[in-house]
Coordinates of C-alpha atoms and ligand atoms in Angstrom, one line a residue:
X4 CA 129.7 138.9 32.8
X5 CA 132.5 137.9 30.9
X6 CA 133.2 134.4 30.7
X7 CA 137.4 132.7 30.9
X8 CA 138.7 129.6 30.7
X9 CA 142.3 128.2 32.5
X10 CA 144.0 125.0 33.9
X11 CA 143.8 125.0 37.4
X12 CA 142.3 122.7 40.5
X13 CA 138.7 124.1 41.4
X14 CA 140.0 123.5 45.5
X15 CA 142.7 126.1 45.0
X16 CA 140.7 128.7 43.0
X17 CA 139.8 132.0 45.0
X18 CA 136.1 133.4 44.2
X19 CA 133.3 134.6 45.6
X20 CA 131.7 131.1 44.4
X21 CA 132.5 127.7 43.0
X22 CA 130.5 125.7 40.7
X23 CA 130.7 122.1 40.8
X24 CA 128.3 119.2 39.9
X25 CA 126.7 116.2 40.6
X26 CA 125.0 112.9 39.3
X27 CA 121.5 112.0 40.5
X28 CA 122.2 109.4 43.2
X29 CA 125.7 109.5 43.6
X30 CA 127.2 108.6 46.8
X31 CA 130.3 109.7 46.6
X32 CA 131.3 112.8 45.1
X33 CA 134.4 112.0 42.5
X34 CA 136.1 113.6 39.9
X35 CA 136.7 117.5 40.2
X36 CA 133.8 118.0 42.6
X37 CA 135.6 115.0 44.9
X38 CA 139.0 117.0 44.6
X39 CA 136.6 119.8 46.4
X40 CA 134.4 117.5 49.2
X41 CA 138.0 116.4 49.9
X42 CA 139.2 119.6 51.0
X43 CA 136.6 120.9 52.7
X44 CA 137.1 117.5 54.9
X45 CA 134.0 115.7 53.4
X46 CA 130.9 118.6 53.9
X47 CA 129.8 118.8 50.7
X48 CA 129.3 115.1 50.7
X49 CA 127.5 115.6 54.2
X50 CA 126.1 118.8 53.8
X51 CA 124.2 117.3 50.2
X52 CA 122.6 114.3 52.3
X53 CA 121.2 116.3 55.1
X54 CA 120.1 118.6 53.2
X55 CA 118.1 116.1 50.6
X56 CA 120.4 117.2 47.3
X57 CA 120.4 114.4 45.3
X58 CA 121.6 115.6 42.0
X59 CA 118.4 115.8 40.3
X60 CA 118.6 117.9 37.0
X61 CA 118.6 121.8 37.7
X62 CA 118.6 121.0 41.8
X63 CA 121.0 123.1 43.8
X64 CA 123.1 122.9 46.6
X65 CA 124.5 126.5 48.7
X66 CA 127.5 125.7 50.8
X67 CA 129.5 128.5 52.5
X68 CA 133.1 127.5 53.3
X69 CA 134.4 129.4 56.1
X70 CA 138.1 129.8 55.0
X71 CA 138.4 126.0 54.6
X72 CA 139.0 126.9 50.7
X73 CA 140.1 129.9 49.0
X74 CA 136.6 130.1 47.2
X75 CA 133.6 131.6 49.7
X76 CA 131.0 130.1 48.7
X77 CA 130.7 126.2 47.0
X78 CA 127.5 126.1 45.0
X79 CA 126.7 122.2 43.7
X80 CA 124.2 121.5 40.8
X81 CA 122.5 118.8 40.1
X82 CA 123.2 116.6 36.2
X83 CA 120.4 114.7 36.2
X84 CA 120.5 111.1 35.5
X85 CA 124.2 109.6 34.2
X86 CA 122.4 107.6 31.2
X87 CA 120.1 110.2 30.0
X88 CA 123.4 112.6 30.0
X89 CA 124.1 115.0 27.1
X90 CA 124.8 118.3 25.6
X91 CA 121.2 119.8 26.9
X92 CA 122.2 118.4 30.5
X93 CA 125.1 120.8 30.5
X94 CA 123.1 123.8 29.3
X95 CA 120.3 123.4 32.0
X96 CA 122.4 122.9 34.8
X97 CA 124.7 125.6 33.9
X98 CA 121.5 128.0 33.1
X99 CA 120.5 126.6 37.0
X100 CA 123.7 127.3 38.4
X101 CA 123.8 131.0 37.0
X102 CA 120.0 131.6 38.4
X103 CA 121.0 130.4 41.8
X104 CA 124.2 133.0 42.1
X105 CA 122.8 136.4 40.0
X106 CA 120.9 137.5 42.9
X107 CA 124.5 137.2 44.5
X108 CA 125.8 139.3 42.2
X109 CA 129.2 137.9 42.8
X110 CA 132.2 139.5 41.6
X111 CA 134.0 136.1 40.3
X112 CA 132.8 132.7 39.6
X113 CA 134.9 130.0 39.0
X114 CA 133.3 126.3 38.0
X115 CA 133.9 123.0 37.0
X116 CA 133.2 122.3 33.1
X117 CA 130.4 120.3 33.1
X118 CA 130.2 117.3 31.0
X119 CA 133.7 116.7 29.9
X120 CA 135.0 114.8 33.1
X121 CA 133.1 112.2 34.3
X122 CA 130.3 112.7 31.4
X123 CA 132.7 112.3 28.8
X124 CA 131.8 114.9 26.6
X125 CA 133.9 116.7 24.1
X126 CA 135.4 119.8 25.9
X127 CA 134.7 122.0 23.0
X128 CA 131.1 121.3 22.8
X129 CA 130.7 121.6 26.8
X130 CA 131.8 125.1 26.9
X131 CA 129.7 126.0 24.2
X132 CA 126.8 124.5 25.8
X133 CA 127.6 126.2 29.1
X134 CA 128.0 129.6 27.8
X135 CA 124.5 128.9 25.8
X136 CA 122.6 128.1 28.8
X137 CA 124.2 131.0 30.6
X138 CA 124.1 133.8 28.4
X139 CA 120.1 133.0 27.7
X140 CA 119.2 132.5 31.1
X141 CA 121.0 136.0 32.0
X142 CA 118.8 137.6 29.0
X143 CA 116.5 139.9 30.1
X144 CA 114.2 142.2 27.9
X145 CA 115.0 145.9 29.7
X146 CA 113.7 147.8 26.9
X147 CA 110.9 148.8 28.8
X148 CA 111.7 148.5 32.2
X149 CA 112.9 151.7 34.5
X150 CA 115.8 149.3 36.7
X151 CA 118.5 147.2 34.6
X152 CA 119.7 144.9 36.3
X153 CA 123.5 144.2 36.6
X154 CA 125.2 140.9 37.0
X155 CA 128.2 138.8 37.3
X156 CA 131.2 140.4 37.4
X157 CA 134.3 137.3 35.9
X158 CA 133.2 133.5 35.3
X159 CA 136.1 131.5 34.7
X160 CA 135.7 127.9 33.6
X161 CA 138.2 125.6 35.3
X162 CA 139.9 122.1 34.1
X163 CA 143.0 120.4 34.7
X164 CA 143.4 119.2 31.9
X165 CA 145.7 121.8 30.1
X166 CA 145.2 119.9 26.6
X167 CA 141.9 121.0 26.3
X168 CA 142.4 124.6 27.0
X169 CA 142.6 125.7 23.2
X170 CA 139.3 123.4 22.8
X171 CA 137.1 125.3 25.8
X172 CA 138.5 128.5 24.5
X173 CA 137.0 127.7 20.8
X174 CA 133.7 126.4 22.7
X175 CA 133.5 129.7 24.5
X176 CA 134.0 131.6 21.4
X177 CA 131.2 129.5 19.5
X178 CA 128.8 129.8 22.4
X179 CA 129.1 133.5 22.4
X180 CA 128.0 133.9 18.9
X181 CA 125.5 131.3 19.0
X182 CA 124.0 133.4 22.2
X183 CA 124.5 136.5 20.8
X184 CA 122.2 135.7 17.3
X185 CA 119.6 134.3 19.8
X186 CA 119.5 137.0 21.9
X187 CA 119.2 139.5 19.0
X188 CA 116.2 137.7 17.8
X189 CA 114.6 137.4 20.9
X190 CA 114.7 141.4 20.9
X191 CA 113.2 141.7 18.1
X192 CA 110.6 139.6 18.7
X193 CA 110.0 140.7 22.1
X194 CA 109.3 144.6 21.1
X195 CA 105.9 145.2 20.7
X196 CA 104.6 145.7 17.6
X197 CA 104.2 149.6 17.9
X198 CA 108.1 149.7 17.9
X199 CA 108.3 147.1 15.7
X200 CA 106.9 147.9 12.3
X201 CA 107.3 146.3 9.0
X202 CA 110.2 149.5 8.3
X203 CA 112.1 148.9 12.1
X204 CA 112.3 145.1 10.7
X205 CA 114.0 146.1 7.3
X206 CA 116.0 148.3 9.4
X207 CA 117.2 145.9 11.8
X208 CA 118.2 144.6 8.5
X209 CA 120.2 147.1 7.2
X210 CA 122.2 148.1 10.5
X211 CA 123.7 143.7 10.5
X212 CA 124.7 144.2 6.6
X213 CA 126.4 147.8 8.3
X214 CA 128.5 146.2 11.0
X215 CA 129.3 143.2 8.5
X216 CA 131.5 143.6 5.2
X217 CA 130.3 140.0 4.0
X218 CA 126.9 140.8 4.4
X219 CA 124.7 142.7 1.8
X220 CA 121.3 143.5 2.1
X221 CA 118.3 145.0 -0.2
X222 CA 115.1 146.1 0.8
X223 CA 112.0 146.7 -1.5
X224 CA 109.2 148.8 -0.9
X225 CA 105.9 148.8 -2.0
X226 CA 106.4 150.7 -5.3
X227 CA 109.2 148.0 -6.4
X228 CA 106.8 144.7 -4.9
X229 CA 104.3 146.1 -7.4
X230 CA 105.7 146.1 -10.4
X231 CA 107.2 142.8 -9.6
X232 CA 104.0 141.3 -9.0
X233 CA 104.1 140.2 -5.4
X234 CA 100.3 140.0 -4.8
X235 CA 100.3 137.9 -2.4
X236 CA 102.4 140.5 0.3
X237 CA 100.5 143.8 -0.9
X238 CA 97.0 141.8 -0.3
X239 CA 98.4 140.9 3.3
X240 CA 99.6 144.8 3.9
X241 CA 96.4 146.6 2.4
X242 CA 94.5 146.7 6.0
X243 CA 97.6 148.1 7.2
X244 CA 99.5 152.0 7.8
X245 CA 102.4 150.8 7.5
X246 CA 104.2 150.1 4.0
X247 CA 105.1 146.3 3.5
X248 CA 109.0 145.7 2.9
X249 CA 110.7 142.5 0.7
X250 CA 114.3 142.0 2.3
X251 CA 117.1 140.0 0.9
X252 CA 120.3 139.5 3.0
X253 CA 123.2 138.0 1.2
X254 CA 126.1 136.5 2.7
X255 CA 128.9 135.4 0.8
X256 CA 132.3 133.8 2.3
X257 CA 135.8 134.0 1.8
X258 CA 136.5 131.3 0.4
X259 CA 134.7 130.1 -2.5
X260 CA 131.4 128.9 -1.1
X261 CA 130.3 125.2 -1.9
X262 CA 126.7 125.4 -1.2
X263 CA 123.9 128.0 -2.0
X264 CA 121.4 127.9 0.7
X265 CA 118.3 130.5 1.3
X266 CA 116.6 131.0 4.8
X267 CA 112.9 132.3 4.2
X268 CA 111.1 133.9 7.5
X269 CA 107.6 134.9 8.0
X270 CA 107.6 138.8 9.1
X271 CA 104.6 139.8 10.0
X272 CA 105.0 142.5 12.5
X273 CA 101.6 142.1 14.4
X274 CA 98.8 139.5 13.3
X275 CA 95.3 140.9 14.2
X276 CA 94.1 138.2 11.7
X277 CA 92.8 140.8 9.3
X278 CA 89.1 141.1 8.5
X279 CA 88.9 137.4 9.6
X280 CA 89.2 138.9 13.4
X281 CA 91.3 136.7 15.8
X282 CA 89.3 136.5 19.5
X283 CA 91.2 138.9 22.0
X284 CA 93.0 136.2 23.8
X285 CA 94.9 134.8 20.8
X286 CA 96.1 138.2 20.1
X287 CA 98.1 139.2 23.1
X288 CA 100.8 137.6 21.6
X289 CA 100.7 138.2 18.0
X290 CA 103.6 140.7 18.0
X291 CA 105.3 137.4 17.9
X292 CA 104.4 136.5 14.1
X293 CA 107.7 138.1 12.8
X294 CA 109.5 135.6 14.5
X295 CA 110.8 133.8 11.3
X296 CA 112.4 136.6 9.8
X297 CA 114.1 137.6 13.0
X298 CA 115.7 133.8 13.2
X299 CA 116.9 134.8 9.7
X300 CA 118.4 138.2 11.5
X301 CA 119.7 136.4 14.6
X302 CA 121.4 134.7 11.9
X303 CA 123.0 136.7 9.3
X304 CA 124.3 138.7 12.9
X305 CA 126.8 136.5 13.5
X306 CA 127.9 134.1 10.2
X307 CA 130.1 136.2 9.1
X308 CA 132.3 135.8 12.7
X309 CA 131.2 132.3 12.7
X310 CA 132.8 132.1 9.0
X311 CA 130.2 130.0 7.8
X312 CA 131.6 128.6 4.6
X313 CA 128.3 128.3 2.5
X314 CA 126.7 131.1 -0.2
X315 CA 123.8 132.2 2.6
X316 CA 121.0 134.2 1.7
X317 CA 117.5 135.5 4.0
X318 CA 115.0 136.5 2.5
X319 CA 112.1 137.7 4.3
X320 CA 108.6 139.8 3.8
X321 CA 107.4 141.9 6.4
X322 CA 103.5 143.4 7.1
X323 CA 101.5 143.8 9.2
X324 CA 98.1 142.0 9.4
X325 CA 95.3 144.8 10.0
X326 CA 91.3 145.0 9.8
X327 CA 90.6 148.6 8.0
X328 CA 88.3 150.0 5.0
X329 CA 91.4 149.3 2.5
X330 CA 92.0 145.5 3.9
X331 CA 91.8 142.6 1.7
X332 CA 88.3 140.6 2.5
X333 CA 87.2 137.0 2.4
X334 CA 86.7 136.0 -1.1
X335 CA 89.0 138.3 -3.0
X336 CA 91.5 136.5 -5.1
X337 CA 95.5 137.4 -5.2
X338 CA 98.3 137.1 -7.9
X339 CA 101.2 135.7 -6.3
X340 CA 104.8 136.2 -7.8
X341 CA 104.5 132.8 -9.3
X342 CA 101.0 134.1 -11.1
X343 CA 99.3 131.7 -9.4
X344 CA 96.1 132.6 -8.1
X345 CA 95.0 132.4 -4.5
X346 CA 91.6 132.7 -3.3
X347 CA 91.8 134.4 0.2
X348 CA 89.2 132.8 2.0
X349 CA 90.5 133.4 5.8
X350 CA 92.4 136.5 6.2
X351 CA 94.3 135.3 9.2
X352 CA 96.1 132.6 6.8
X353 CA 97.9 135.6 5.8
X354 CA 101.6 133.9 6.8
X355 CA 101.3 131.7 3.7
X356 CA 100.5 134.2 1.7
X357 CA 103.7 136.4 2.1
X358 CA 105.7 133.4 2.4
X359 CA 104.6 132.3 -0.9
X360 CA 106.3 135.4 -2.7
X361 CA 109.1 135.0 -0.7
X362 CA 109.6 131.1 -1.6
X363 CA 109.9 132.2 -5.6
X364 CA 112.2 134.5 -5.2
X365 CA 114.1 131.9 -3.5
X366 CA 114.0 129.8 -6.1
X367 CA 115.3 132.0 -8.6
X368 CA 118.2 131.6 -6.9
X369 CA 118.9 128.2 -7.5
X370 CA 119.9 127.2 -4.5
X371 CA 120.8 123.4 -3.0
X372 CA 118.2 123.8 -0.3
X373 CA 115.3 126.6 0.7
X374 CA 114.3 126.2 4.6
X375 CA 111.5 128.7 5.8
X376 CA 110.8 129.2 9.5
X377 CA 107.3 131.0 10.3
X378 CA 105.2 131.1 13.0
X379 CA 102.6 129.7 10.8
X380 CA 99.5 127.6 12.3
X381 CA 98.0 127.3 15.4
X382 CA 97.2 123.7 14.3
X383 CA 100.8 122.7 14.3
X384 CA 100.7 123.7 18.4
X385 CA 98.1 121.6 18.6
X386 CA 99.5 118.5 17.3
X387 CA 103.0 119.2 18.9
X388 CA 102.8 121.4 21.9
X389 CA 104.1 124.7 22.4
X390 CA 107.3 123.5 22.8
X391 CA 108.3 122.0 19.3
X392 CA 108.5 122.6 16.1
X393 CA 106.9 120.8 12.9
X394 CA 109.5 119.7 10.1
X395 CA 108.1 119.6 6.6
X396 CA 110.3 118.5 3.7
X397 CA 110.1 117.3 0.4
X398 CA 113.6 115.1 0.8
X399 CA 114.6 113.5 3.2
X400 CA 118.2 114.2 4.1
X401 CA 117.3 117.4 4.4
X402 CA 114.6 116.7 7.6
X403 CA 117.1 114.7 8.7
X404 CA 120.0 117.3 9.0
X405 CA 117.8 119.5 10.8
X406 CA 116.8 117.3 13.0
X407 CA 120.1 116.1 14.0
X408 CA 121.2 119.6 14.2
X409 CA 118.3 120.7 16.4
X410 CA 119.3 117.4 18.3
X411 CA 122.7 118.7 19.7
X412 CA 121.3 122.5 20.1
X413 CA 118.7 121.0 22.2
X414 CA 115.7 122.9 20.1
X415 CA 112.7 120.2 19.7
X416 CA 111.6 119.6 16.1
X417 CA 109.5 116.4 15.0
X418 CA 108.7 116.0 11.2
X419 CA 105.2 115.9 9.9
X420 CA 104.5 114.8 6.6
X421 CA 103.4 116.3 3.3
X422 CA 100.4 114.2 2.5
X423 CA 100.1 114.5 -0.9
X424 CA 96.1 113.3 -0.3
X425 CA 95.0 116.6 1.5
X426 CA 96.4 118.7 -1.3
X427 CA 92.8 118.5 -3.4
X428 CA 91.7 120.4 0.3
X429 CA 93.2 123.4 -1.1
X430 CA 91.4 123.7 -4.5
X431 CA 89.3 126.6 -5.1
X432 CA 86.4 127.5 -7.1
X433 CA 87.5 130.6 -8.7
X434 CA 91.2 130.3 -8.3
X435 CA 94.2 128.0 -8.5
X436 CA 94.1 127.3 -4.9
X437 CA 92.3 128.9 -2.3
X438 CA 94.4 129.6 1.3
X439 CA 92.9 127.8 3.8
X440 CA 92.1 123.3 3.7
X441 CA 89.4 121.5 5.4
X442 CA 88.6 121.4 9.2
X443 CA 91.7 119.3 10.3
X444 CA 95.6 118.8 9.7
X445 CA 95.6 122.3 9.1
X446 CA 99.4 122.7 9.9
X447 CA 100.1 119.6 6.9
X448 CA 97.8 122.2 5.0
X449 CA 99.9 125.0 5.7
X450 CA 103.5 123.1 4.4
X451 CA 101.5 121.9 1.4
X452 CA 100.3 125.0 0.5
X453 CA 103.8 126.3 1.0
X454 CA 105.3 123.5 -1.4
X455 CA 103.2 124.6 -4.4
X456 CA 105.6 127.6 -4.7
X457 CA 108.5 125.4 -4.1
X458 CA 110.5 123.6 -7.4
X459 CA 110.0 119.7 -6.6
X460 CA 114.0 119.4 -7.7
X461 CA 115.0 121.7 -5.1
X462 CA 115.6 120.5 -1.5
X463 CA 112.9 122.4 0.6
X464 CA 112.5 122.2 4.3
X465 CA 109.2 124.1 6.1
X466 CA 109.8 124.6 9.8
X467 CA 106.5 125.7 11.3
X468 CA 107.8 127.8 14.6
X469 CA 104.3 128.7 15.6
X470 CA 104.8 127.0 19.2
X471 CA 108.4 127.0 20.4
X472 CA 109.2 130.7 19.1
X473 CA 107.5 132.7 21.9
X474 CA 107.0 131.5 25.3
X475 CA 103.6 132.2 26.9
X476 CA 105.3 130.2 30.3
X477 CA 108.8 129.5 31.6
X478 CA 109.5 126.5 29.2
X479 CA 113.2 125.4 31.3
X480 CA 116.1 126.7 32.8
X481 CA 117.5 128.9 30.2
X482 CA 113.9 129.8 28.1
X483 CA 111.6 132.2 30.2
X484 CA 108.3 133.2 28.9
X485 CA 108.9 135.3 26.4
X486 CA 110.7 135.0 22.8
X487 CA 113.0 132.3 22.8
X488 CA 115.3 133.3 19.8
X489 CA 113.9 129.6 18.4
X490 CA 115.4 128.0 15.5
X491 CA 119.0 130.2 15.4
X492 CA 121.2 127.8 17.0
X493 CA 120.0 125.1 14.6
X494 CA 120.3 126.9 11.4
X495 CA 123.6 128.0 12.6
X496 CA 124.7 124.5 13.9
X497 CA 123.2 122.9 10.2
X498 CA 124.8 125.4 8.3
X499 CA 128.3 124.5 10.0
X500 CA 127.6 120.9 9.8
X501 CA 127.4 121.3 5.0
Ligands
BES7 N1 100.2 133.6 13.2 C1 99.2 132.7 13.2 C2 99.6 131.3 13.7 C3 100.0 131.3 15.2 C4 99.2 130.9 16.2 C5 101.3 131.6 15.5 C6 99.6 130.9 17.5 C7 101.7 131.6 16.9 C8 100.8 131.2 17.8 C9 98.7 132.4 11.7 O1 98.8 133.5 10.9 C10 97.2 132.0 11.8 O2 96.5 132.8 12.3 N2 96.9 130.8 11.4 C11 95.6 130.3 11.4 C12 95.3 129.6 10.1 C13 93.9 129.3 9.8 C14 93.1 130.5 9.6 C15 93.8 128.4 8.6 C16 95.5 129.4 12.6 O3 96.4 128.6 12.8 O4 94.4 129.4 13.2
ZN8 ZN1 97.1 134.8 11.0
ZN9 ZN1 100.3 134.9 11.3

């Protein structure tokens, strides 16, 4: 599918189907989708009260026209209600509107762009929401599967308002890129594990930093993590075949960059929970624990193209978690980069224990902020649901950023706080802290474990992915069960925002 933009009146527009849109209880159709119940003599506005359509988020609303337009088919979706109207409203009924028609497979589509009329939207950020919700509700993961399917032939989006051509063309542009770093990550995340090995991740690496001349990349394997005393990733990759690997993207703009900023992701490969044994059902879906450091891929995929003006890096560890004769046991202590101690008491707290290697390196960077995204605690799921992420931070403006970013990109985030009361959880005995805290807040004892690697003066921002990042149902229109390619459009949409 490959998606246009043009002045033009939707009534005149030949296609094998026309998108248009509604308000929930609206009586009578105005605007662009008025312009079409007026030619076609007043049956969509007939046709959409006998048939019960009353505009309700995602509903839909097949008409066929008979020649009384140029446009064969008029498809209606629903917007939802007018005061709880906004940028996620356009992506869902644009991701609706493109499940109704793929089975179609029509050759050309031409719709209204919703949100910018009537909704009062800016253009720019309309297109970009409707190519979003299209492109990852078109995502499949075919790796696997024998039949591929193919799709849409042209989708052209249609205003008449020629002014804001240049605008829709910019938002169609953004939206690509912002899909296309989404979609890469939820690739990687969706390939099992066996395909997916700590080396494929560093690899995936390596082949962005090819196709980009602004991105560099440089991955460390075992032999160079030991002599620079990154304890806590070997102890994690001892159960395992398969060598561990330290990678550091770096991105660096044009122009000269104003801000330094690191992305660290958790890449563990597969989490069996080590020696500490995870129960069968939690995991089936534990080829999903590398999700962090494939955010940082999706990315670094696309910030050159999106010319991000900051100093990016990504640095990430990857391992994978496995029981064996050489894995690391309850009770044995680990030297982290830092040379803090760490008393490994659960081997399934093993994200923490990478991430803690990765988060000094970051800070030998000096950078103006370090944000890590891992799938870290089952906790945090059960405090927030599967469908949003836990923001830790030790400053302010720097949860609030997020947050407002991951407002507009429609990826839920709530903050959690850094209770500096539960830190005495984490003392150990025979170390200087151990990896797991007491019996509850374990997802608070996750960040603040985290922070003790992190420099109070720098800005530091914890995102614990654990829920949103991989699907185990159809969350909405444009996230199926499977990866979601959760946090990319935020990081990309905060980084553009410095
Ligand atoms: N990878 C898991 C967390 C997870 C759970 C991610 C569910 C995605 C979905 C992590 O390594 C883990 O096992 N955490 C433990 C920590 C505990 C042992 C302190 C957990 O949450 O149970
Ligand atoms: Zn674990
Ligand atoms: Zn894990």
């Amino acid at each position: 599918m490959d998606i246009f933009c043009k002045k033009g009146e939707l009534q005149k527009e030949a296609c094998d189907v026309l998108i248009v849109n509604e308000f929930e209880e609206v009586d009578e159709p105005g605007g662009a989708t008025g312009a079409v119940n007026k030619s076609l003599d007043g049956l969509l506005r007939s046709l959409m009260k006998e048939e019960g359509f009353k505009g309700q988020a995602g509903q839909i609303l097949l008409v066929r026209t008979s020649g009384a337009i140029p446009a064969r088919r008029v498809l209606v979706v629903g917007l939802g209600r007018r005061e709880d109207f906004c940028l996620e409203s356009v992506r869902e009924a644009s991701a609706s509107a493109l499940n109704a028609i793929r089975s179609l497979k029509p050759k050309t589509v031409v719709s209204i762009l919703h949100g910018a009329g009537v909704g009062g939207l800016d253009p720019m950020a309309c297109a970009q929401a409707m190519v979003e919700g299209m492109r990852l509700a078109a995502y499949v993961f075919a790796r696997y599967k024998k039949q591929k399917e193919n799709g849409i032939g042209a989708f052209t989006i249609v205003t008449t308002d020629g002014r804001a051509i240049p605008k829709v063309k910019k938002g169609i542009a953004q939206g690509e890129k912002y899909a296309a770093g989404t979609l890469l990550t939820r690739d990687l995340v969706n390939t099992p594990a066996m395909d997916m090995r700590p080396i494929d991740l560093a690899q995936a690496a390596q082949a962005i930093a090819k196709k980009n001349s602004a991105v560099h990349v440089q991955v460390s394997g075992k032999t160079r993590l030991e002599s620079m005393g990154a304890g806590g990733i070997l102890g994690v990759a001892k159960g395992s075949d398969h060598e561990p690997f330290l990678v550091h993207l770096t991105y660096k703009p044009k122009t000269r960059s104003r801000k330094k900023i690191v992305l660290v992701g958790k890449g563990v490969t597969f989490d069996s929970g080590g020696l500490s044994l995870k129960p069968a059902d939690y995991m089936m879906s534990m080829k999903c624990d590398m999700a962090g450091a494939a955010a940082v891929l999706g990315v670094f995929s696309v910030i050159a193209e999106l010319g991000i003006k900051q100093e990016v890096h990504g640095i990430f560890a990857t391992v994978e978690n496995m029981p064996s004769g050489c894995a690391i046991r309850p009770g044995d202590v680990v030297r982290s980069l830092s040379k803090k101690t760490v008393e490994v008491l659960n081997t399934d707290a093993e994200g923490r224990l990478i991430l803690m290697d990765c988060l000094t390196l970051a800070g030998r960077l000096k950078p103006q902020a370090i944000i890590d995204l891992a799938t870290l605690t089952g906790a945090c799921m059960v405090g927030l649901g599967d469908e949003i992420t836990g923001v830790m931070a030790n400053q302010p403006e720097l949860a609030q950023s997020l947050l407002q970013a991951a407002a507009q990109t429609g990826e839920k985030m709530w903050e959690l706080p850094l209770e500096k009361n539960y830190i005495k959880l984490l003392k150990s005995n025979v170390a200087d802290l151990q990896n797991i805290g007491g019996k509850w807040g374990g997802a608070l004892t996750a960040g603040l474990f985290l922070q003790e690697f992190v420099d109070p003066k720098t800005s530091w921002a914890h995102l614990d992915i654990a829920g949103p990042a991989f699907a185990e149902r159809d969350l909405n229109a444009y996230n199926k069960k499977g990866a979601t390619g959760h946090p990319v459009r935020t990081l990309l949409s905060y980084l553009q925002s410095l």
